[in-house]
PDB file of C-alpha atoms in Angstrom:
ATOM      1  CA  MET A   1     222.125  -5.280 156.968  1.00 89.00           C
ATOM      2  CA  THR A   2     218.379  -4.672 156.928  1.00 93.00           C
ATOM      3  CA  PRO A   3     216.201  -5.076 160.038  1.00 93.00           C
ATOM      4  CA  THR A   4     214.582  -8.103 158.381  1.00 96.00           C
ATOM      5  CA  GLN A   5     217.958  -9.764 157.809  1.00 95.00           C
ATOM      6  CA  PHE A   6     219.047  -8.950 161.363  1.00 96.00           C
ATOM      7  CA  THR A   7     215.903 -10.451 162.866  1.00 96.00           C
ATOM      8  CA  ALA A   8     216.035 -13.580 160.705  1.00 97.00           C
ATOM      9  CA  LYS A   9     219.734 -14.272 161.289  1.00 97.00           C
ATOM     10  CA  THR A  10     219.620 -13.784 165.045  1.00 97.00           C
ATOM     11  CA  ARG A  11     216.416 -15.803 165.460  1.00 97.00           C
ATOM     12  CA  ASN A  12     217.793 -18.685 163.414  1.00 97.00           C
ATOM     13  CA  LEU A  13     221.013 -18.739 165.436  1.00 96.00           C
ATOM     14  CA  ALA A  14     219.114 -18.512 168.719  1.00 94.00           C
ATOM     15  CA  LYS A  15     216.922 -21.447 167.720  1.00 95.00           C
ATOM     16  CA  SER A  16     219.889 -23.566 166.645  1.00 95.00           C
ATOM     17  CA  ILE A  17     221.745 -23.137 169.969  1.00 92.00           C
ATOM     18  CA  GLY A  18     218.723 -23.024 172.283  1.00 90.00           C
ATOM     19  CA  LEU A  19     218.943 -19.399 173.395  1.00 91.00           C
ATOM     20  CA  ASN A  20     216.482 -16.549 173.701  1.00 92.00           C
ATOM     21  CA  ALA A  21     216.502 -14.477 170.492  1.00 95.00           C
ATOM     22  CA  GLN A  22     216.798 -11.216 172.441  1.00 95.00           C
ATOM     23  CA  LEU A  23     220.041 -12.446 174.038  1.00 94.00           C
ATOM     24  CA  VAL A  24     221.521 -13.191 170.620  1.00 96.00           C
ATOM     25  CA  GLN A  25     220.387  -9.826 169.248  1.00 97.00           C
ATOM     26  CA  ARG A  26     221.960  -8.025 172.193  1.00 97.00           C
ATOM     27  CA  HIS A  27     225.163 -10.021 171.768  1.00 97.00           C
ATOM     28  CA  PHE A  28     225.331  -9.043 168.096  1.00 98.00           C
ATOM     29  CA  MET A  29     225.061  -5.354 168.961  1.00 98.00           C
ATOM     30  CA  MET A  30     227.689  -5.633 171.705  1.00 98.00           C
ATOM     31  CA  ASP A  31     229.828  -7.514 169.191  1.00 96.00           C
ATOM     32  CA  ARG A  32     229.736  -4.524 166.859  1.00 97.00           C
ATOM     33  CA  LEU A  33     230.638  -2.066 169.614  1.00 98.00           C
ATOM     34  CA  VAL A  34     233.668  -4.193 170.505  1.00 98.00           C
ATOM     35  CA  GLU A  35     234.635  -4.064 166.824  1.00 98.00           C
ATOM     36  CA  GLN A  36     234.331  -0.257 166.885  1.00 97.00           C
ATOM     37  CA  ILE A  37     236.601  -0.078 169.943  1.00 98.00           C
ATOM     38  CA  SER A  38     239.136  -2.515 168.443  1.00 97.00           C
ATOM     39  CA  GLU A  39     239.486  -0.367 165.329  1.00 96.00           C
ATOM     40  CA  SER A  40     239.778   2.949 167.164  1.00 97.00           C
ATOM     41  CA  LYS A  41     242.701   4.768 168.765  1.00 96.00           C
ATOM     42  CA  TYR A  42     241.391   3.463 172.116  1.00 97.00           C
ATOM     43  CA  LYS A  43     241.947  -0.187 171.161  1.00 96.00           C
ATOM     44  CA  ASN A  44     244.720  -0.649 173.742  1.00 96.00           C
ATOM     45  CA  ASP A  45     242.955   1.255 176.532  1.00 96.00           C
ATOM     46  CA  PHE A  46     239.948  -1.029 177.052  1.00 97.00           C
ATOM     47  CA  ILE A  47     240.644  -4.508 178.455  1.00 97.00           C
ATOM     48  CA  LEU A  48     237.858  -7.012 177.915  1.00 98.00           C
ATOM     49  CA  LYS A  49     236.754  -9.174 180.849  1.00 95.00           C
ATOM     50  CA  GLY A  50     233.609 -10.778 182.280  1.00 92.00           C
ATOM     51  CA  GLY A  51     230.825 -12.703 180.607  1.00 94.00           C
ATOM     52  CA  PHE A  52     231.245 -11.229 177.139  1.00 96.00           C
ATOM     53  CA  LEU A  53     234.869 -12.390 177.074  1.00 97.00           C
ATOM     54  CA  LEU A  54     233.887 -15.860 178.303  1.00 97.00           C
ATOM     55  CA  GLY A  55     231.172 -16.096 175.648  1.00 96.00           C
ATOM     56  CA  SER A  56     233.727 -15.077 173.033  1.00 96.00           C
ATOM     57  CA  LYS A  57     236.244 -17.685 174.238  1.00 96.00           C
ATOM     58  CA  TYR A  58     233.894 -20.627 174.709  1.00 96.00           C
ATOM     59  CA  GLY A  59     230.791 -19.783 172.650  1.00 95.00           C
ATOM     60  CA  ILE A  60     227.550 -18.038 173.614  1.00 94.00           C
ATOM     61  CA  ASP A  61     225.905 -21.447 173.803  1.00 92.00           C
ATOM     62  CA  ARG A  62     228.085 -21.967 176.921  1.00 94.00           C
ATOM     63  CA  ARG A  63     227.990 -18.464 178.419  1.00 94.00           C
ATOM     64  CA  THR A  64     225.674 -15.531 177.775  1.00 91.00           C
ATOM     65  CA  THR A  65     225.673 -12.032 179.189  1.00 92.00           C
ATOM     66  CA  ILE A  66     223.626  -8.847 179.051  1.00 90.00           C
ATOM     67  CA  ASP A  67     226.524  -6.396 179.148  1.00 95.00           C
ATOM     68  CA  ILE A  68     230.178  -5.828 178.289  1.00 97.00           C
ATOM     69  CA  ASP A  69     232.683  -5.686 181.145  1.00 95.00           C
ATOM     70  CA  THR A  70     235.947  -3.847 180.628  1.00 96.00           C
ATOM     71  CA  THR A  71     238.710  -2.154 182.556  1.00 95.00           C
ATOM     72  CA  PHE A  72     240.463   1.005 181.402  1.00 95.00           C
ATOM     73  CA  ARG A  73     244.232   1.462 181.470  1.00 91.00           C
ATOM     74  CA  ASN A  74     246.997   3.821 180.328  1.00 81.00           C
ATOM     75  CA  SER A  75     245.513   7.053 181.698  1.00 82.00           C
ATOM     76  CA  LYS A  76     243.258   8.436 184.422  1.00 86.00           C
ATOM     77  CA  LEU A  77     239.587   7.998 183.603  1.00 89.00           C
ATOM     78  CA  THR A  78     236.943  10.602 184.428  1.00 92.00           C
ATOM     79  CA  LYS A  79     233.276  10.782 183.534  1.00 93.00           C
ATOM     80  CA  GLU A  80     233.962  13.671 181.162  1.00 95.00           C
ATOM     81  CA  LYS A  81     236.782  11.782 179.442  1.00 95.00           C
ATOM     82  CA  LEU A  82     234.591   8.699 179.030  1.00 95.00           C
ATOM     83  CA  LYS A  83     231.811  10.858 177.609  1.00 96.00           C
ATOM     84  CA  ASN A  84     234.205  12.250 174.994  1.00 96.00           C
ATOM     85  CA  ILE A  85     235.600   8.798 174.157  1.00 97.00           C
ATOM     86  CA  PHE A  86     232.143   7.381 173.490  1.00 97.00           C
ATOM     87  CA  LYS A  87     231.070  10.462 171.594  1.00 97.00           C
ATOM     88  CA  GLU A  88     233.941   9.685 169.232  1.00 97.00           C
ATOM     89  CA  LEU A  89     233.351   5.912 169.172  1.00 96.00           C
ATOM     90  CA  THR A  90     229.655   6.317 168.333  1.00 96.00           C
ATOM     91  CA  SER A  91     229.929   9.251 165.918  1.00 96.00           C
ATOM     92  CA  LYS A  92     229.616   7.076 162.807  1.00 95.00           C
ATOM     93  CA  PRO A  93     227.378   4.101 162.013  1.00 96.00           C
ATOM     94  CA  THR A  94     228.902   0.643 161.654  1.00 96.00           C
ATOM     95  CA  LYS A  95     229.222  -1.002 158.251  1.00 94.00           C
ATOM     96  CA  GLU A  96     225.841  -2.680 158.930  1.00 95.00           C
ATOM     97  CA  GLY A  97     224.218   0.716 159.532  1.00 96.00           C
ATOM     98  CA  ILE A  98     224.026   0.358 163.320  1.00 98.00           C
ATOM     99  CA  VAL A  99     224.076   3.626 165.249  1.00 98.00           C
ATOM    100  CA  PHE A 100     224.949   3.624 168.958  1.00 98.00           C
ATOM    101  CA  SER A 101     223.569   6.288 171.271  1.00 98.00           C
ATOM    102  CA  VAL A 102     224.738   6.841 174.847  1.00 98.00           C
ATOM    103  CA  GLN A 103     221.802   7.261 177.236  1.00 97.00           C
ATOM    104  CA  GLU A 104     223.586   7.634 180.564  1.00 96.00           C
ATOM    105  CA  ILE A 105     227.005   7.431 182.205  1.00 96.00           C
ATOM    106  CA  LYS A 106     227.097   6.931 185.972  1.00 94.00           C
ATOM    107  CA  GLU A 107     229.792   6.195 188.528  1.00 90.00           C
ATOM    108  CA  THR A 108     229.807   2.735 190.103  1.00 85.00           C
ATOM    109  CA  ARG A 109     231.695   0.533 192.515  1.00 68.00           C
ATOM    110  CA  GLU A 110     230.945  -3.028 191.573  1.00 57.00           C
ATOM    111  CA  ILE A 111     230.977  -6.139 193.753  1.00 50.00           C
ATOM    112  CA  ASP A 112     234.468  -6.776 192.361  1.00 52.00           C
ATOM    113  CA  PHE A 113     235.690  -3.797 194.430  1.00 62.00           C
ATOM    114  CA  TYR A 114     236.962  -1.640 191.597  1.00 68.00           C
ATOM    115  CA  PRO A 115     235.587   1.886 191.039  1.00 76.00           C
ATOM    116  CA  GLY A 116     234.392   2.806 187.588  1.00 89.00           C
ATOM    117  CA  PHE A 117     231.479   3.764 185.377  1.00 94.00           C
ATOM    118  CA  GLN A 118     228.428   2.191 183.780  1.00 95.00           C
ATOM    119  CA  ILE A 119     227.405   3.324 180.309  1.00 97.00           C
ATOM    120  CA  LYS A 120     223.861   2.679 179.114  1.00 98.00           C
ATOM    121  CA  LEU A 121     223.593   2.499 175.336  1.00 98.00           C
ATOM    122  CA  ILE A 122     220.996   1.801 172.686  1.00 98.00           C
ATOM    123  CA  ALA A 123     221.935   0.227 169.358  1.00 98.00           C
ATOM    124  CA  HIS A 124     219.676   1.427 166.533  1.00 98.00           C
ATOM    125  CA  LEU A 125     219.188  -0.414 163.251  1.00 98.00           C
ATOM    126  CA  GLU A 126     216.503   1.645 161.538  1.00 96.00           C
ATOM    127  CA  LYS A 127     213.449   1.055 163.766  1.00 95.00           C
ATOM    128  CA  ILE A 128     215.050  -1.721 165.836  1.00 97.00           C
ATOM    129  CA  ARG A 129     216.350  -0.607 169.226  1.00 98.00           C
ATOM    130  CA  VAL A 130     218.515  -2.886 171.401  1.00 98.00           C
ATOM    131  CA  PRO A 131     219.567  -1.585 174.843  1.00 98.00           C
ATOM    132  CA  PHE A 132     222.673  -2.822 176.643  1.00 98.00           C
ATOM    133  CA  LYS A 133     225.315  -1.685 179.123  1.00 97.00           C
ATOM    134  CA  LEU A 134     229.073  -1.396 179.156  1.00 97.00           C
ATOM    135  CA  ASP A 135     230.854  -1.345 182.504  1.00 95.00           C
ATOM    136  CA  VAL A 136     234.288   0.238 182.804  1.00 95.00           C
ATOM    137  CA  THR A 137     236.387  -0.262 185.942  1.00 91.00           C
ATOM    138  CA  THR A 138     239.711   1.328 186.808  1.00 88.00           C
ATOM    139  CA  GLY A 139     242.589   0.312 189.041  1.00 80.00           C
ATOM    140  CA  ASP A 140     242.282  -3.428 188.422  1.00 82.00           C
ATOM    141  CA  SER A 141     245.208  -5.524 189.632  1.00 85.00           C
ATOM    142  CA  ILE A 142     245.930  -7.996 186.829  1.00 93.00           C
ATOM    143  CA  TYR A 143     248.182 -11.082 186.892  1.00 94.00           C
ATOM    144  CA  PRO A 144     249.462 -12.647 184.634  1.00 95.00           C
ATOM    145  CA  GLU A 145     249.963 -10.087 181.874  1.00 94.00           C
ATOM    146  CA  VAL A 146     247.020  -8.981 179.762  1.00 95.00           C
ATOM    147  CA  ASP A 147     246.395 -11.189 176.709  1.00 91.00           C
ATOM    148  CA  ILE A 148     245.561 -10.104 173.178  1.00 97.00           C
ATOM    149  CA  HIS A 149     242.242 -11.815 172.487  1.00 97.00           C
ATOM    150  CA  HIS A 150     241.055 -12.590 168.965  1.00 98.00           C
ATOM    151  CA  HIS A 151     237.306 -12.060 169.066  1.00 98.00           C
ATOM    152  CA  GLN A 152     235.275 -13.810 166.372  1.00 97.00           C
ATOM    153  CA  LEU A 153     232.548 -11.540 165.015  1.00 97.00           C
ATOM    154  CA  MET A 154     229.073 -13.004 164.713  1.00 96.00           C
ATOM    155  CA  PHE A 155     227.942 -13.831 161.144  1.00 95.00           C
ATOM    156  CA  GLU A 156     231.351 -12.879 159.714  1.00 94.00           C
ATOM    157  CA  ASP A 157     234.599 -14.570 158.804  1.00 95.00           C
ATOM    158  CA  LYS A 158     236.507 -11.917 160.723  1.00 96.00           C
ATOM    159  CA  LYS A 159     238.307 -11.659 164.038  1.00 97.00           C
ATOM    160  CA  VAL A 160     239.252  -8.451 165.835  1.00 98.00           C
ATOM    161  CA  GLU A 161     242.060  -8.036 168.346  1.00 98.00           C
ATOM    162  CA  ILE A 162     241.413  -6.565 171.770  1.00 97.00           C
ATOM    163  CA  PRO A 163     243.312  -6.746 175.088  1.00 98.00           C
ATOM    164  CA  ALA A 164     241.689  -9.159 177.532  1.00 98.00           C
ATOM    165  CA  TYR A 165     241.963 -10.494 181.067  1.00 97.00           C
ATOM    166  CA  PRO A 166     244.025 -13.683 181.408  1.00 97.00           C
ATOM    167  CA  THR A 167     241.929 -16.656 182.500  1.00 96.00           C
ATOM    168  CA  GLU A 168     243.724 -16.878 185.857  1.00 97.00           C
ATOM    169  CA  GLN A 169     242.656 -13.330 186.738  1.00 97.00           C
ATOM    170  CA  ILE A 170     239.052 -14.041 185.801  1.00 96.00           C
ATOM    171  CA  ILE A 171     239.029 -17.044 188.147  1.00 98.00           C
ATOM    172  CA  ALA A 172     240.898 -15.168 190.892  1.00 97.00           C
ATOM    173  CA  GLU A 173     238.349 -12.359 191.038  1.00 94.00           C
ATOM    174  CA  LYS A 174     235.455 -14.805 191.129  1.00 96.00           C
ATOM    175  CA  LEU A 175     237.080 -16.813 193.935  1.00 97.00           C
ATOM    176  CA  SER A 176     237.731 -13.598 195.841  1.00 96.00           C
ATOM    177  CA  ALA A 177     234.092 -12.520 195.545  1.00 94.00           C
ATOM    178  CA  THR A 178     232.877 -16.011 196.484  1.00 96.00           C
ATOM    179  CA  PHE A 179     234.918 -16.204 199.681  1.00 96.00           C
ATOM    180  CA  SER A 180     234.626 -12.528 200.627  1.00 93.00           C
ATOM    181  CA  PHE A 181     230.839 -12.403 200.389  1.00 93.00           C
ATOM    182  CA  GLY A 182     230.059 -16.042 201.180  1.00 94.00           C
ATOM    183  CA  THR A 183     226.325 -16.691 201.251  1.00 94.00           C
ATOM    184  CA  ASP A 184     225.643 -13.011 200.483  1.00 93.00           C
ATOM    185  CA  ASN A 185     227.095 -13.381 196.976  1.00 88.00           C
ATOM    186  CA  SER A 186     224.064 -13.587 194.714  1.00 89.00           C
ATOM    187  CA  ARG A 187     226.098 -13.735 191.473  1.00 91.00           C
ATOM    188  CA  LEU A 188     225.423 -17.363 190.625  1.00 95.00           C
ATOM    189  CA  LYS A 189     227.100 -16.837 187.256  1.00 95.00           C
ATOM    190  CA  ASP A 190     230.349 -16.887 189.266  1.00 96.00           C
ATOM    191  CA  TYR A 191     229.554 -20.404 190.469  1.00 98.00           C
ATOM    192  CA  TYR A 192     228.843 -21.508 186.919  1.00 97.00           C
ATOM    193  CA  ASP A 193     232.069 -19.969 185.625  1.00 97.00           C
ATOM    194  CA  LEU A 194     234.204 -21.502 188.374  1.00 98.00           C
ATOM    195  CA  PHE A 195     232.666 -24.887 187.580  1.00 98.00           C
ATOM    196  CA  ALA A 196     232.864 -24.575 183.790  1.00 97.00           C
ATOM    197  CA  ILE A 197     236.134 -22.780 182.994  1.00 97.00           C
ATOM    198  CA  PRO A 198     238.485 -25.611 184.141  1.00 97.00           C
ATOM    199  CA  LYS A 199     236.462 -28.000 181.966  1.00 96.00           C
ATOM    200  CA  LEU A 200     236.833 -25.766 178.908  1.00 96.00           C
ATOM    201  CA  GLU A 201     240.452 -24.677 179.312  1.00 95.00           C
ATOM    202  CA  ASN A 202     243.617 -26.007 180.957  1.00 95.00           C
ATOM    203  CA  ILE A 203     244.467 -23.925 184.019  1.00 96.00           C
ATOM    204  CA  ASP A 204     248.052 -23.389 185.174  1.00 96.00           C
ATOM    205  CA  MET A 205     247.539 -23.815 188.920  1.00 97.00           C
ATOM    206  CA  LYS A 206     250.807 -22.116 189.873  1.00 97.00           C
ATOM    207  CA  GLU A 207     249.898 -19.037 187.859  1.00 98.00           C
ATOM    208  CA  LEU A 208     246.386 -19.206 189.280  1.00 98.00           C
ATOM    209  CA  TYR A 209     247.780 -19.252 192.812  1.00 98.00           C
ATOM    210  CA  LYS A 210     249.828 -16.107 192.130  1.00 98.00           C
ATOM    211  CA  SER A 211     246.779 -14.381 190.681  1.00 97.00           C
ATOM    212  CA  VAL A 212     244.511 -15.449 193.558  1.00 98.00           C
ATOM    213  CA  ARG A 213     247.030 -14.411 196.203  1.00 97.00           C
ATOM    214  CA  ASN A 214     247.583 -11.077 194.467  1.00 95.00           C
ATOM    215  CA  THR A 215     243.840 -10.419 194.166  1.00 94.00           C
ATOM    216  CA  PHE A 216     242.991 -11.337 197.762  1.00 95.00           C
ATOM    217  CA  THR A 217     245.870  -9.185 199.055  1.00 94.00           C
ATOM    218  CA  LYS A 218     244.916  -6.229 196.824  1.00 91.00           C
ATOM    219  CA  ARG A 219     241.440  -6.372 198.370  1.00 89.00           C
ATOM    220  CA  GLY A 220     242.750  -6.367 201.932  1.00 89.00           C
ATOM    221  CA  ASP A 221     242.459 -10.114 202.566  1.00 92.00           C
ATOM    222  CA  ASN A 222     246.007 -10.834 203.761  1.00 94.00           C
ATOM    223  CA  LYS A 223     245.471 -14.023 205.759  1.00 96.00           C
ATOM    224  CA  PRO A 224     246.308 -17.492 204.400  1.00 97.00           C
ATOM    225  CA  LEU A 225     243.828 -18.567 201.729  1.00 98.00           C
ATOM    226  CA  SER A 226     242.867 -21.547 203.883  1.00 98.00           C
ATOM    227  CA  PHE A 227     241.380 -19.115 206.425  1.00 98.00           C
ATOM    228  CA  TYR A 228     238.789 -17.809 203.945  1.00 98.00           C
ATOM    229  CA  TYR A 229     238.087 -21.262 202.557  1.00 98.00           C
ATOM    230  CA  GLU A 230     237.471 -22.848 205.962  1.00 98.00           C
ATOM    231  CA  ARG A 231     235.401 -19.875 207.114  1.00 97.00           C
ATOM    232  CA  GLU A 232     232.948 -20.011 204.212  1.00 97.00           C
ATOM    233  CA  ILE A 233     232.883 -23.343 202.378  1.00 98.00           C
ATOM    234  CA  GLU A 234     230.535 -25.273 204.697  1.00 98.00           C
ATOM    235  CA  LYS A 235     228.136 -22.320 204.900  1.00 98.00           C
ATOM    236  CA  ILE A 236     228.086 -22.134 201.115  1.00 98.00           C
ATOM    237  CA  LYS A 237     227.499 -25.882 200.757  1.00 97.00           C
ATOM    238  CA  GLY A 238     224.572 -25.769 203.172  1.00 97.00           C
ATOM    239  CA  SER A 239     222.943 -22.572 201.904  1.00 97.00           C
ATOM    240  CA  ASP A 240     219.329 -23.128 200.840  1.00 97.00           C
ATOM    241  CA  TYR A 241     219.281 -19.512 199.661  1.00 97.00           C
ATOM    242  CA  LEU A 242     222.174 -20.019 197.234  1.00 98.00           C
ATOM    243  CA  GLU A 243     220.744 -23.323 196.035  1.00 98.00           C
ATOM    244  CA  LYS A 244     217.422 -21.645 195.198  1.00 97.00           C
ATOM    245  CA  LEU A 245     219.266 -18.887 193.352  1.00 97.00           C
ATOM    246  CA  TRP A 246     221.196 -21.545 191.443  1.00 98.00           C
ATOM    247  CA  ASP A 247     218.015 -23.358 190.457  1.00 97.00           C
ATOM    248  CA  LYS A 248     216.650 -20.057 189.142  1.00 96.00           C
ATOM    249  CA  TYR A 249     219.874 -19.365 187.227  1.00 96.00           C
ATOM    250  CA  ARG A 250     219.972 -22.749 185.544  1.00 94.00           C
ATOM    251  CA  SER A 251     216.255 -22.620 184.690  1.00 94.00           C
ATOM    252  CA  VAL A 252     216.882 -19.610 182.427  1.00 90.00           C
ATOM    253  CA  ASN A 253     220.304 -20.670 181.101  1.00 91.00           C
ATOM    254  CA  SER A 254     220.107 -23.867 179.084  1.00 89.00           C
ATOM    255  CA  PHE A 255     223.884 -24.404 179.227  1.00 92.00           C
ATOM    256  CA  ALA A 256     223.624 -24.806 183.016  1.00 95.00           C
ATOM    257  CA  ASN A 257     220.407 -26.798 183.370  1.00 93.00           C
ATOM    258  CA  SER A 258     222.078 -30.182 183.924  1.00 95.00           C
ATOM    259  CA  ILE A 259     224.492 -28.885 186.588  1.00 97.00           C
ATOM    260  CA  SER A 260     223.504 -29.176 190.255  1.00 98.00           C
ATOM    261  CA  PHE A 261     224.353 -26.641 192.937  1.00 98.00           C
ATOM    262  CA  ALA A 262     226.550 -29.292 194.587  1.00 98.00           C
ATOM    263  CA  ASP A 263     228.458 -29.644 191.299  1.00 98.00           C
ATOM    264  CA  THR A 264     229.240 -25.926 191.248  1.00 98.00           C
ATOM    265  CA  VAL A 265     230.362 -25.858 194.890  1.00 98.00           C
ATOM    266  CA  ASN A 266     232.616 -28.850 194.245  1.00 98.00           C
ATOM    267  CA  GLY A 267     234.105 -26.910 191.329  1.00 98.00           C
ATOM    268  CA  VAL A 268     234.761 -23.907 193.569  1.00 98.00           C
ATOM    269  CA  ALA A 269     236.304 -26.154 196.235  1.00 98.00           C
ATOM    270  CA  TYR A 270     238.531 -27.898 193.678  1.00 98.00           C
ATOM    271  CA  LEU A 271     240.103 -24.609 192.569  1.00 98.00           C
ATOM    272  CA  MET A 272     240.519 -23.214 196.060  1.00 98.00           C
ATOM    273  CA  GLN A 273     241.995 -26.444 197.421  1.00 98.00           C
ATOM    274  CA  ASN A 274     244.589 -26.447 194.643  1.00 98.00           C
ATOM    275  CA  VAL A 275     245.773 -22.891 195.293  1.00 98.00           C
ATOM    276  CA  ILE A 276     245.796 -23.506 199.061  1.00 98.00           C
ATOM    277  CA  LYS A 277     248.005 -26.556 198.505  1.00 98.00           C
ATOM    278  CA  ILE A 278     250.496 -24.435 196.541  1.00 97.00           C
ATOM    279  CA  GLU A 279     250.430 -21.689 199.162  1.00 97.00           C
ATOM    280  CA  ASN A 280     251.093 -24.197 201.943  1.00 95.00           C
ATOM    281  CA  GLN A 281     254.052 -25.597 200.005  1.00 94.00           C
ATOM    282  CA  GLU A 282     255.486 -22.105 199.528  1.00 91.00           C
ATOM    283  CA  ARG A 283     255.097 -21.274 203.212  1.00 87.00           C
ATOM    284  CA  LYS A 284     257.136 -24.355 204.156  1.00 84.00           C
ATOM    285  CA  GLN A 285     260.068 -23.294 201.986  1.00 77.00           C
TER     286      GLN A 285
END
């Protein structure tokens, strides 16, 4: 693929789905790194999660992201080991001629509680340079079992297989962050996801309850789920700060521009009320 072809294809797609061309270009480059991982000996070690996975499942016209979120399994992960893994993964150009270069690897502890690393990369296609990040966490508690996700490559009639978070775990972690941090949670993409996912996919509420309970407990929140819901929900509903953040989020994400802050909070409440109902039933047994 030449730089001219890359620019034309990504701009045309961006225009057709109402997205910023830079977002589509970044997604294409992340797409190709995921392909590299899926065809390497590390294909079962990296578990896809986060916004990139949601964009893959539902379409980037419904969910965009600026990075790839993963968790690492099967062995202990150190900075040196990760450096060697990515040295191997980026040693050869892709079939399109894209070369990935690692700029920095640093230790992190994200808002989702899990320790890990952030890798800053640049994708090079001749003179074109596209920066992006890949986050790797470790120690994630996952329920139900990890899925094998079939990721559709952009501009190709090809899918690649990669392990991925089950939908219930994605929702559980977002609910945990929402009710742990309350009005201090500035990740409005979580509110969008909690509103949108049940409209795009059927959710098994019993499995979701198990995942939510497991996630809250893993993070030290052992009280009944109703405790966290009742403590935070009215504050969230009445938060001018969160509403302003939401208005900013939807102003730059066309897929969210018709959704009000109240809509998102109602979506959050719907999910939490359902898992609380199941927990209450189990406690009576």
